[in-house]
Amino acid sequence: MAFQDLVRWLVPREDRCYGFLEAQAIAAHEGALALRRFNEGSSANAVRYAVQELEHRGDELSHEMEEALAKAFVTPIDRGDLQRLSSELDDVLDLANGAIRAAALFGVSTPTEPMGKLMDILVRSTLILKEAMPNLRKNGYSELSDAAHALRKLEKEGDQIFREAVRGLFHDEATDAKKLLREKQVLEDLENAVNGCEAVGETLAQLAVKNG
């Protein structure tokens, strides 16, 4: 048994870290659901405030995680892995907030069809994260690998939607520069949020290999 493993066996572990990650995954999913209300008829400004509140909650959870890690003598899994997961989950909410902030700032009053599709993919991706994260606590490494696989498929789907939407903007001669810039920015933030979910999935898959 390695020395670090022996210490972890002898000393009580700081399992609260799992709770913070699970809460962050829930907040990310709630943020995606709030964002999707923009595609269901709510105004960009109304949705912006709703997502922003959840983004602030995500920041609080990330900060609480940092404090817990700073005080913990022993962590249930590698400290750096916990920090990485927390940071990646926080990024998902930040990017969702960035998308609706860009829509409100640049005057995108109604999301385009590709934007709506990316919002749906983000909801599905964050739901996978929400349902998968408790498996880290339970050492459900097979379930974590399955979640990572599902997130990769959704990321590819989102990437295709994004590329086709941007190609359409550039190839449509009727699209003026202002429309191109504002729609491209929102699309980029949405795609990056989906990519962020896939990044969390990759980290979970690596932990499954590392600790399984």
Short mmCIF file of C-alpha atoms in Angstrom, two decimals:
data_model
loop_
_atom_site.label_atom_id
_atom_site.label_comp_id
_atom_site.label_asym_id
_atom_site.label_seq_id
_atom_site.Cartn_x
_atom_site.Cartn_y
_atom_site.Cartn_z
CA MET A 1 0.00 0.00 0.00
CA ALA A 2 1.40 3.41 -0.98
CA PHE A 3 2.07 5.87 1.85
CA GLN A 4 -0.66 8.27 0.67
CA ASP A 5 -3.16 5.40 0.50
CA LEU A 6 -2.18 4.35 4.01
CA VAL A 7 -2.70 7.86 5.33
CA ARG A 8 -6.11 8.07 3.66
CA TRP A 9 -7.06 4.77 5.26
CA LEU A 10 -6.00 5.88 8.73
CA VAL A 11 -7.28 9.48 8.68
CA PRO A 12 -10.94 10.52 8.22
CA ARG A 13 -11.47 11.92 4.72
CA GLU A 14 -12.99 15.26 3.75
CA ASP A 15 -16.04 13.92 1.92
CA ARG A 16 -17.75 17.30 1.82
CA CYS A 17 -15.89 17.89 -1.43
CA TYR A 18 -18.21 15.45 -3.16
CA GLY A 19 -21.18 17.45 -1.94
CA PHE A 20 -19.81 20.65 -3.43
CA LEU A 21 -19.26 18.98 -6.81
CA GLU A 22 -22.75 17.52 -6.78
CA ALA A 23 -24.21 20.93 -5.90
CA GLN A 24 -22.20 22.57 -8.70
CA ALA A 25 -23.52 20.02 -11.21
CA ILE A 26 -27.08 20.75 -10.06
CA ALA A 27 -26.47 24.50 -10.40
CA ALA A 28 -25.08 23.99 -13.93
CA HIS A 29 -28.20 22.08 -14.94
CA GLU A 30 -30.50 24.67 -13.39
CA GLY A 31 -28.56 27.35 -15.25
CA ALA A 32 -29.05 25.51 -18.54
CA LEU A 33 -32.78 25.14 -17.85
CA ALA A 34 -33.03 28.85 -17.05
CA LEU A 35 -31.15 29.70 -20.24
CA ARG A 36 -33.47 27.55 -22.33
CA ARG A 37 -36.39 29.75 -21.26
CA PHE A 38 -34.98 32.26 -23.74
CA ASN A 39 -35.90 29.78 -26.46
CA GLU A 40 -39.34 29.34 -24.92
CA GLY A 41 -40.38 32.98 -25.22
CA SER A 42 -38.87 34.73 -22.20
CA SER A 43 -36.99 37.96 -22.83
CA ALA A 44 -33.21 38.00 -22.91
CA ASN A 45 -33.08 40.40 -19.96
CA ALA A 46 -35.37 38.29 -17.79
CA VAL A 47 -33.39 35.15 -18.53
CA ARG A 48 -30.14 37.00 -18.00
CA TYR A 49 -31.03 37.83 -14.41
CA ALA A 50 -32.15 34.26 -13.70
CA VAL A 51 -28.96 32.72 -15.11
CA GLN A 52 -26.81 35.33 -13.43
CA GLU A 53 -28.19 34.42 -10.01
CA LEU A 54 -27.32 30.79 -10.60
CA GLU A 55 -23.88 31.79 -11.87
CA HIS A 56 -23.31 33.65 -8.59
CA ARG A 57 -24.40 30.54 -6.71
CA GLY A 58 -21.90 28.53 -8.72
CA ASP A 59 -19.15 30.99 -7.81
CA GLU A 60 -20.06 30.62 -4.13
CA LEU A 61 -19.88 26.84 -4.35
CA SER A 62 -16.52 27.03 -6.13
CA HIS A 63 -15.20 29.31 -3.38
CA GLU A 64 -16.53 27.01 -0.67
CA MET A 65 -14.81 24.09 -2.35
CA GLU A 66 -11.52 25.99 -2.39
CA GLU A 67 -11.85 26.73 1.32
CA ALA A 68 -12.68 23.12 2.12
CA LEU A 69 -9.68 21.88 0.17
CA ALA A 70 -7.41 24.41 1.88
CA LYS A 71 -8.49 23.16 5.30
CA ALA A 72 -8.62 19.44 4.52
CA PHE A 73 -5.67 17.31 5.64
CA VAL A 74 -6.78 14.36 3.52
CA THR A 75 -9.10 14.40 0.52
CA PRO A 76 -11.12 11.44 -0.84
CA ILE A 77 -9.35 11.64 -4.21
CA ASP A 78 -6.45 13.70 -5.48
CA ARG A 79 -6.75 17.34 -4.43
CA GLY A 80 -5.82 18.60 -7.89
CA ASP A 81 -8.51 16.47 -9.51
CA LEU A 82 -11.13 17.93 -7.17
CA GLN A 83 -10.00 21.46 -7.97
CA ARG A 84 -10.06 20.75 -11.69
CA LEU A 85 -13.60 19.34 -11.60
CA SER A 86 -14.86 22.27 -9.58
CA SER A 87 -13.26 24.77 -11.95
CA GLU A 88 -14.65 23.02 -15.04
CA LEU A 89 -18.16 22.91 -13.60
CA ASP A 90 -17.90 26.61 -12.76
CA ASP A 91 -16.85 27.32 -16.36
CA VAL A 92 -20.05 25.73 -17.70
CA LEU A 93 -22.20 28.17 -15.74
CA ASP A 94 -19.96 31.10 -16.63
CA LEU A 95 -20.33 30.33 -20.35
CA ALA A 96 -24.10 29.86 -20.12
CA ASN A 97 -24.25 33.23 -18.42
CA GLY A 98 -22.00 34.70 -21.12
CA ALA A 99 -24.35 33.48 -23.85
CA ILE A 100 -27.45 35.16 -22.47
CA ARG A 101 -25.47 38.25 -21.50
CA ALA A 102 -24.27 38.55 -25.10
CA ALA A 103 -27.83 38.11 -26.38
CA ALA A 104 -29.09 40.90 -24.11
CA LEU A 105 -26.12 43.17 -24.83
CA PHE A 106 -26.18 42.80 -28.62
CA GLY A 107 -29.95 42.88 -28.99
CA VAL A 108 -30.68 39.28 -29.96
CA SER A 109 -34.37 39.40 -29.09
CA THR A 110 -35.20 35.92 -30.37
CA PRO A 111 -32.78 32.99 -30.53
CA THR A 112 -32.18 31.41 -33.90
CA GLU A 113 -32.93 27.74 -34.51
CA PRO A 114 -29.27 26.71 -34.07
CA MET A 115 -29.12 28.63 -30.79
CA GLY A 116 -32.20 26.79 -29.59
CA LYS A 117 -30.68 23.44 -30.55
CA LEU A 118 -27.47 24.25 -28.67
CA MET A 119 -29.49 25.24 -25.60
CA ASP A 120 -31.26 21.89 -25.72
CA ILE A 121 -27.94 20.07 -25.99
CA LEU A 122 -26.62 22.06 -23.03
CA VAL A 123 -29.65 21.03 -20.96
CA ARG A 124 -29.12 17.37 -21.89
CA SER A 125 -25.39 17.60 -21.18
CA THR A 126 -25.79 19.20 -17.77
CA LEU A 127 -28.46 16.64 -16.86
CA ILE A 128 -25.91 13.90 -17.55
CA LEU A 129 -23.45 15.68 -15.27
CA LYS A 130 -26.05 16.13 -12.55
CA GLU A 131 -26.96 12.43 -12.64
CA ALA A 132 -23.38 11.20 -13.01
CA MET A 133 -21.63 13.23 -10.31
CA PRO A 134 -22.92 11.21 -7.30
CA ASN A 135 -21.19 8.17 -8.79
CA LEU A 136 -17.86 9.75 -7.90
CA ARG A 137 -18.75 9.46 -4.22
CA LYS A 138 -19.95 5.86 -4.72
CA ASN A 139 -16.92 4.80 -6.79
CA GLY A 140 -19.27 4.15 -9.71
CA TYR A 141 -16.49 4.37 -12.26
CA SER A 142 -18.32 2.44 -14.97
CA GLU A 143 -21.18 4.95 -14.77
CA LEU A 144 -18.72 7.84 -14.99
CA SER A 145 -17.18 6.36 -18.13
CA ASP A 146 -20.63 5.93 -19.66
CA ALA A 147 -21.45 9.57 -18.89
CA ALA A 148 -18.22 10.72 -20.53
CA HIS A 149 -19.09 8.75 -23.65
CA ALA A 150 -22.57 10.29 -23.84
CA LEU A 151 -21.11 13.78 -23.38
CA ARG A 152 -18.65 13.24 -26.22
CA LYS A 153 -21.53 12.39 -28.56
CA LEU A 154 -23.45 15.51 -27.53
CA GLU A 155 -20.35 17.67 -27.97
CA LYS A 156 -19.92 16.39 -31.53
CA GLU A 157 -23.58 17.09 -32.23
CA GLY A 158 -23.22 20.61 -30.86
CA ASP A 159 -20.04 21.22 -32.84
CA GLN A 160 -21.79 20.29 -36.07
CA ILE A 161 -24.72 22.61 -35.33
CA PHE A 162 -22.32 25.44 -34.53
CA ARG A 163 -20.21 25.02 -37.66
CA GLU A 164 -23.24 24.85 -39.93
CA ALA A 165 -24.78 27.93 -38.30
CA VAL A 166 -21.59 29.99 -38.63
CA ARG A 167 -21.10 28.83 -42.21
CA GLY A 168 -24.63 29.93 -43.00
CA LEU A 169 -24.02 33.37 -41.49
CA PHE A 170 -20.89 33.94 -43.56
CA HIS A 171 -22.35 32.58 -46.80
CA ASP A 172 -25.64 34.49 -46.61
CA GLU A 173 -25.10 37.72 -48.55
CA ALA A 174 -28.14 39.22 -46.84
CA THR A 175 -26.43 38.96 -43.43
CA ASP A 176 -24.99 42.30 -42.38
CA ALA A 177 -21.89 42.63 -40.21
CA LYS A 178 -23.81 43.50 -37.04
CA LYS A 179 -26.03 40.45 -37.27
CA LEU A 180 -23.08 38.22 -38.03
CA LEU A 181 -21.10 39.45 -35.04
CA ARG A 182 -23.90 39.29 -32.48
CA GLU A 183 -25.20 35.88 -33.52
CA LYS A 184 -21.72 34.41 -33.83
CA GLN A 185 -20.88 35.54 -30.29
CA VAL A 186 -23.96 33.91 -28.78
CA LEU A 187 -23.37 30.73 -30.76
CA GLU A 188 -19.74 30.59 -29.63
CA ASP A 189 -20.66 30.94 -25.96
CA LEU A 190 -23.29 28.22 -26.26
CA GLU A 191 -20.91 25.86 -28.05
CA ASN A 192 -18.20 26.53 -25.49
CA ALA A 193 -20.64 25.74 -22.67
CA VAL A 194 -21.39 22.39 -24.32
CA ASN A 195 -17.65 21.84 -24.76
CA GLY A 196 -17.25 22.62 -21.07
CA CYS A 197 -19.61 19.78 -20.18
CA GLU A 198 -17.57 17.44 -22.34
CA ALA A 199 -14.42 18.61 -20.54
CA VAL A 200 -15.98 17.65 -17.20
CA GLY A 201 -16.85 14.28 -18.70
CA GLU A 202 -13.26 13.73 -19.82
CA THR A 203 -12.03 14.51 -16.31
CA LEU A 204 -14.53 12.03 -14.86
CA ALA A 205 -13.39 9.40 -17.37
CA GLN A 206 -9.75 9.97 -16.37
CA LEU A 207 -10.69 9.60 -12.70
CA ALA A 208 -12.47 6.35 -13.52
CA VAL A 209 -9.24 5.01 -15.03
CA LYS A 210 -7.05 6.47 -12.29
CA ASN A 211 -9.07 5.28 -9.31
CA GLY A 212 -11.06 2.35 -10.69
#
